[in-house]
Coordinates of C-alpha atoms in Angstrom, one line a residue:
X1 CA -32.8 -25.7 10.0
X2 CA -34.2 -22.1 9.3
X3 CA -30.1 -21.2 8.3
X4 CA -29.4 -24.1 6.4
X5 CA -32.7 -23.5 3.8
X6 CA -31.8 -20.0 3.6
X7 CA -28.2 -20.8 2.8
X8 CA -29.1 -23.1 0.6
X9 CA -31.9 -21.3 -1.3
X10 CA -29.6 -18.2 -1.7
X11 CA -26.6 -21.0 -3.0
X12 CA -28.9 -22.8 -5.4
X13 CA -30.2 -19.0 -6.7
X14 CA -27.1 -18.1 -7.6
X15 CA -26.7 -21.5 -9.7
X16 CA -30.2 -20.8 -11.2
X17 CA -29.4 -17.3 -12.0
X18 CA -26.3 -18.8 -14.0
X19 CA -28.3 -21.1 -16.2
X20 CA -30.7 -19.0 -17.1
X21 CA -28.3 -15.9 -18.3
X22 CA -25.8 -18.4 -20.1
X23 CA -28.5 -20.1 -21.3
X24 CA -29.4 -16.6 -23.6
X25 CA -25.8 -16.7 -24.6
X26 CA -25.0 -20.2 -25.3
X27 CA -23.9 -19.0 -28.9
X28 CA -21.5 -16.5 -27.2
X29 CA -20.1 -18.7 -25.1
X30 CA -18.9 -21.0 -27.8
X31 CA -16.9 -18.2 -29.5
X32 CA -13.1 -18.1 -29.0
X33 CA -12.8 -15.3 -27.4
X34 CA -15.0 -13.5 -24.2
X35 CA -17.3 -10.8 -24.7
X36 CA -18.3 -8.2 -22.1
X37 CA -22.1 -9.6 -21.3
X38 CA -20.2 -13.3 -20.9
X39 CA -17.7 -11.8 -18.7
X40 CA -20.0 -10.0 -16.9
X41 CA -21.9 -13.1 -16.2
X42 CA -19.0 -15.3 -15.1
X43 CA -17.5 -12.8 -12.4
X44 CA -21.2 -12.1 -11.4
X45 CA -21.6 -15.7 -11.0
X46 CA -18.6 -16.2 -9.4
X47 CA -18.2 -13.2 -7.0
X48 CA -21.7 -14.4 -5.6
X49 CA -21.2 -17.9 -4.9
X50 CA -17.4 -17.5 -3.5
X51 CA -19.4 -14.8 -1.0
X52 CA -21.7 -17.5 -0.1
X53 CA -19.2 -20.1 0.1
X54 CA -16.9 -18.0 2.6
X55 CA -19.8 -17.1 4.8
X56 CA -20.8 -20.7 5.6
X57 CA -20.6 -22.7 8.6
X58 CA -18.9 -26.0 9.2
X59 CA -22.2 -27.5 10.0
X60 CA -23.3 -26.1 7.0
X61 CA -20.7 -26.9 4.7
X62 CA -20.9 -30.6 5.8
X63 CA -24.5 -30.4 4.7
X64 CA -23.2 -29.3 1.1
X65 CA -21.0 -32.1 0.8
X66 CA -23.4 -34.2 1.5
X67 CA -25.4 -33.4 -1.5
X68 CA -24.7 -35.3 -4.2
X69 CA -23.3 -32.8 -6.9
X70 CA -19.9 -32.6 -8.1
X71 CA -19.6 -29.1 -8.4
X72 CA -21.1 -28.2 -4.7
X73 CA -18.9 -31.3 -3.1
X74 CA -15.4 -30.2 -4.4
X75 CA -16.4 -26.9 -3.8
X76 CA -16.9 -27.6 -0.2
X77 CA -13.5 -29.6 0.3
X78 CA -11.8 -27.1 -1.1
X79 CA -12.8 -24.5 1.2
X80 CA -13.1 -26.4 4.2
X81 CA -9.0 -27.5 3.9
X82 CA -8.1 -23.7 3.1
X83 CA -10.6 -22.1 5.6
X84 CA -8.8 -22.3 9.0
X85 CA -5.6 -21.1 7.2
X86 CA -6.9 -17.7 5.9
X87 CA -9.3 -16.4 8.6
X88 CA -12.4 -14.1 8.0
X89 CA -12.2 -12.5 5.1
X90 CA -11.7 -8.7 4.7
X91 CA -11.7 -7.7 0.8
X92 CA -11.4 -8.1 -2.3
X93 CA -7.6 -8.4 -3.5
X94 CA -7.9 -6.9 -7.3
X95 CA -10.2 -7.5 -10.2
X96 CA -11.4 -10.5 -11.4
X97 CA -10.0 -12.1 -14.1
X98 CA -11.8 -14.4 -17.0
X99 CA -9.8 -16.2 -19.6
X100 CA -11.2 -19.1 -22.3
X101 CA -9.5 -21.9 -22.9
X102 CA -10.3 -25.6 -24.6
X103 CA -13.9 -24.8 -24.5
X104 CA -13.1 -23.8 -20.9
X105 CA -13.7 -21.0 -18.9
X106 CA -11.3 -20.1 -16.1
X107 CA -12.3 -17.3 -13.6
X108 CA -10.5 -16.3 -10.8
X109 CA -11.6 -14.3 -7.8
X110 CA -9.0 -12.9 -5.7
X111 CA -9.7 -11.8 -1.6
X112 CA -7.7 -11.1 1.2
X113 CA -8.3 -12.4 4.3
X114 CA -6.6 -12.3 8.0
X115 CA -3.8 -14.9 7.6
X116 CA -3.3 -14.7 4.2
X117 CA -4.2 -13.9 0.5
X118 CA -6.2 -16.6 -1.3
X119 CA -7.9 -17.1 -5.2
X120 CA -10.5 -18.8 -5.8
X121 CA -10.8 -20.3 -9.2
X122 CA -13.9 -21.6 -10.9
X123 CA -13.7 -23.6 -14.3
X124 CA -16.8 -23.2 -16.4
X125 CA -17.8 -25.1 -19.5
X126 CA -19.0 -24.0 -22.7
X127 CA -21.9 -23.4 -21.9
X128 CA -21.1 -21.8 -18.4
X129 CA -21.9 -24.8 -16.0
X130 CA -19.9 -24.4 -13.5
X131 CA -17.5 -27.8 -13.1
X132 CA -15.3 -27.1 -10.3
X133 CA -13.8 -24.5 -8.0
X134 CA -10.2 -24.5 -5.9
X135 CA -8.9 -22.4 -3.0
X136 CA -5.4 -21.4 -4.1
X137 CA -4.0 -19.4 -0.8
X138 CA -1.2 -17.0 -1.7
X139 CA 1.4 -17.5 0.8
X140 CA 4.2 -14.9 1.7
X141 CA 7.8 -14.8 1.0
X142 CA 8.1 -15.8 5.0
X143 CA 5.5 -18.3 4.9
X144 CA 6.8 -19.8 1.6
X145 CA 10.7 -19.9 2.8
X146 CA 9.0 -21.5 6.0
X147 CA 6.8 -24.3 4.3
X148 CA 10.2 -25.3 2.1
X149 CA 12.5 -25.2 5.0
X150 CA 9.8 -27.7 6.7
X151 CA 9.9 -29.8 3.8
X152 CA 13.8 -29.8 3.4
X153 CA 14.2 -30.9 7.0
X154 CA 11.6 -33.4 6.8
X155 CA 13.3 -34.7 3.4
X156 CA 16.4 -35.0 5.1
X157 CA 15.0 -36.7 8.3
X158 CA 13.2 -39.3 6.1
X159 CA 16.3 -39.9 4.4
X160 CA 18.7 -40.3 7.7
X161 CA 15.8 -42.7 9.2
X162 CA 15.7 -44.4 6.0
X163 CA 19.6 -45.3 6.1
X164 CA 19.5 -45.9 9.4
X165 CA 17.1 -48.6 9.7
X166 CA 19.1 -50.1 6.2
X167 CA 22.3 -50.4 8.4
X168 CA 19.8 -52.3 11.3
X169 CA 18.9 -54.6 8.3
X170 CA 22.3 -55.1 7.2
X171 CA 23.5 -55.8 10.3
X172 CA 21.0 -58.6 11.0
X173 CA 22.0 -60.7 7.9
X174 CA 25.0 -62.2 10.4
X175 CA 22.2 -63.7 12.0
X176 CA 20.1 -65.1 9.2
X177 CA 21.5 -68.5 8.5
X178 CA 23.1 -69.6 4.9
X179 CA 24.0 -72.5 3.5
X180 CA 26.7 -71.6 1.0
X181 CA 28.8 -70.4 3.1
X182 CA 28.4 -73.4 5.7
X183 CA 28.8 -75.8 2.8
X184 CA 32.3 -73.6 1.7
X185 CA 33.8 -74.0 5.8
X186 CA 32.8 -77.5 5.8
X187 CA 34.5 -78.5 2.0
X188 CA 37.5 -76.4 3.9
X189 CA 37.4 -78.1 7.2
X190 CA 37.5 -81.3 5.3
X191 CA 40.2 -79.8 2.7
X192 CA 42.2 -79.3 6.0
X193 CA 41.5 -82.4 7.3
X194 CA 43.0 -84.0 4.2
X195 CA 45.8 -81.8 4.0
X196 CA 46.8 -82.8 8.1
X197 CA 46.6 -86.3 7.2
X198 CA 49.0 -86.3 4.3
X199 CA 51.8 -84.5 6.0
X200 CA 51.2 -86.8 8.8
X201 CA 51.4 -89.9 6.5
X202 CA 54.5 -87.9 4.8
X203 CA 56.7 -87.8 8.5
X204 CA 55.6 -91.2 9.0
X205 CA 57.4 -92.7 5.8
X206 CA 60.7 -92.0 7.2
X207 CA 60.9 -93.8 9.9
X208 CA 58.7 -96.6 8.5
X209 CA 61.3 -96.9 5.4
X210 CA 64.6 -97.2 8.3
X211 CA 62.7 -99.9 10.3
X212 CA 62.5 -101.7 7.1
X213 CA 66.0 -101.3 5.9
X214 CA 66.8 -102.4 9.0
X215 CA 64.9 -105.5 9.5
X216 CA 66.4 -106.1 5.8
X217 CA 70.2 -105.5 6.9
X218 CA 69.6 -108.0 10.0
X219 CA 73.2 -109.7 9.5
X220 CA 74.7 -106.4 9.3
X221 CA 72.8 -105.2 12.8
X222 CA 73.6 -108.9 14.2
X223 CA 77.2 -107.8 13.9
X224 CA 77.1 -104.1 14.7
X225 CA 75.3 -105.5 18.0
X226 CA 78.0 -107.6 18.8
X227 CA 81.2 -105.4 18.2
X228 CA 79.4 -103.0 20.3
X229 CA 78.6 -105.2 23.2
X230 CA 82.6 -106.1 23.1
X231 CA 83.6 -102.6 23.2
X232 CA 81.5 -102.1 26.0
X233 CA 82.1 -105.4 28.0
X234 CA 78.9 -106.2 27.8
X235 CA 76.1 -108.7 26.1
X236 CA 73.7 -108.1 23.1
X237 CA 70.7 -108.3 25.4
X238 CA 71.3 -105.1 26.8
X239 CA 70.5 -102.7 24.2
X240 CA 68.6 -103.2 20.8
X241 CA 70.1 -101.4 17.4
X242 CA 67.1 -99.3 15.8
X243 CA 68.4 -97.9 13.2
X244 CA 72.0 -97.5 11.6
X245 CA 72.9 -94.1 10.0
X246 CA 76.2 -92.7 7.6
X247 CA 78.4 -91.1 9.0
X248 CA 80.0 -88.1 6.9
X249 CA 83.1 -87.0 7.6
X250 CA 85.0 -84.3 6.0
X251 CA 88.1 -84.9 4.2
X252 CA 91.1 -83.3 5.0

């Protein structure tokens, strides 16, 4: 508990120091461009809080986010996400920069540290309240082409699981049932149907139309019957005349 009041004091110093310097050069601060005493301030200010920041503890940190204040909660998310990936820190990495912009002030703080190169940026307003700070880490050509080969394959592996699972959906459709197309094979079943029965009425009018011409030529059959009965020794009982067909001959 000892630690976490003397983190904090020294944290909240540093914020108190801040307000009271920019607050004896709030009419600096709104001009356009930044003066040596307001850039003095700003990488004071932020050079001593990004040293308190990388120094705290994860128990500690979890107490700052905890607070309540914008500025100390993104602050603390921030470095938390980007901590494990750049180490201890060793130095700084160049000078620090402070640029005005849209009443803003932007002021970066570069460091090295084990894994990696990282700045940390602080916007200011105005009046030089601090609003927020980021952890941009400066990864290495290596560690770049590694990252976007990573992302490439796992593009491409979302994509092939993606079509994949499209063809499993397409293929279930055979099972999903639908009623046009059983309407459309039963009006062709039926169509069919139809169809069979007319050519089956159609070879059936033939022979319907002989046993009719027949029963109408009964004299000529009565005589047929009996010249063929003579020819064959024989009596009309024995055979029955169905039909009686032309005979073509050729001509010679």
């Amino acid at each position: 508990m000892k630690m976490i009041k003397k983190i904090t004091s020294v944290f909240m110093t540093f914020l108190v120091m801040a307000a009271l310097v920019i607050g004896s050069t709030s009419v600096v601060f709104a001009a356009d461009k930044v003066d040596d005493t307001v850039k003095s301030t700003l990488v004071t200010t932020a050079e001593g809080l990004t040293d308190a920041i990388v120094q705290l503890k994860d128990e500690e940190i979890e107490n700052y986010m905890s607070s309540g204040d914008d500025f100390t909660t993104s602050a603390m998310q921030s470095w938390q996400t980007s901590k494990d990936e750049l180490g201890a820190k060793k130095d700084s990495n160049g000078e620090t920069t402070v640029t005005f912009k849209d009443d803003q002030y932007t002021v970066t703080v570069p460091l090295k540290f084990e894994k990696a190169e990282a700045n940390f940026v602080y916007v200011f307003d105005s009046q030089g309240t601090p609003i927020s700070m980021t952890v941009d880490v400066q990864y290495g050509m290596g560690k770049t082409l590694q990252r976007a080969g990573l992302n490439t394959l796992m593009g491409i592996g979302t994509v092939f699981v993606m079509l994949v699972l499209l063809s499993l959906l397409i293929s279930l459709f055979r099972f999903i049932p639908n009623p046009e197309a059983k309407k459309a094979a039963e009006a062709k079943a039926a169509k069919a149907a139809k169809e069979a029965e007319a050519a089956a009425i159609a070879a059936a009018a033939p022979a319907q139309t002989a046993e009719e011409n027949l029963a109408d030529d009964g004299e000529l059959v009565a005589v047929i019957a009996a010249a063929i009965a003579a020819a064959e020794g024989t009596t009309t009982d024995g055979f029955v005349v169905r039909s009686i067909h032309k005979v073509k001959r050729n001509r010679r």
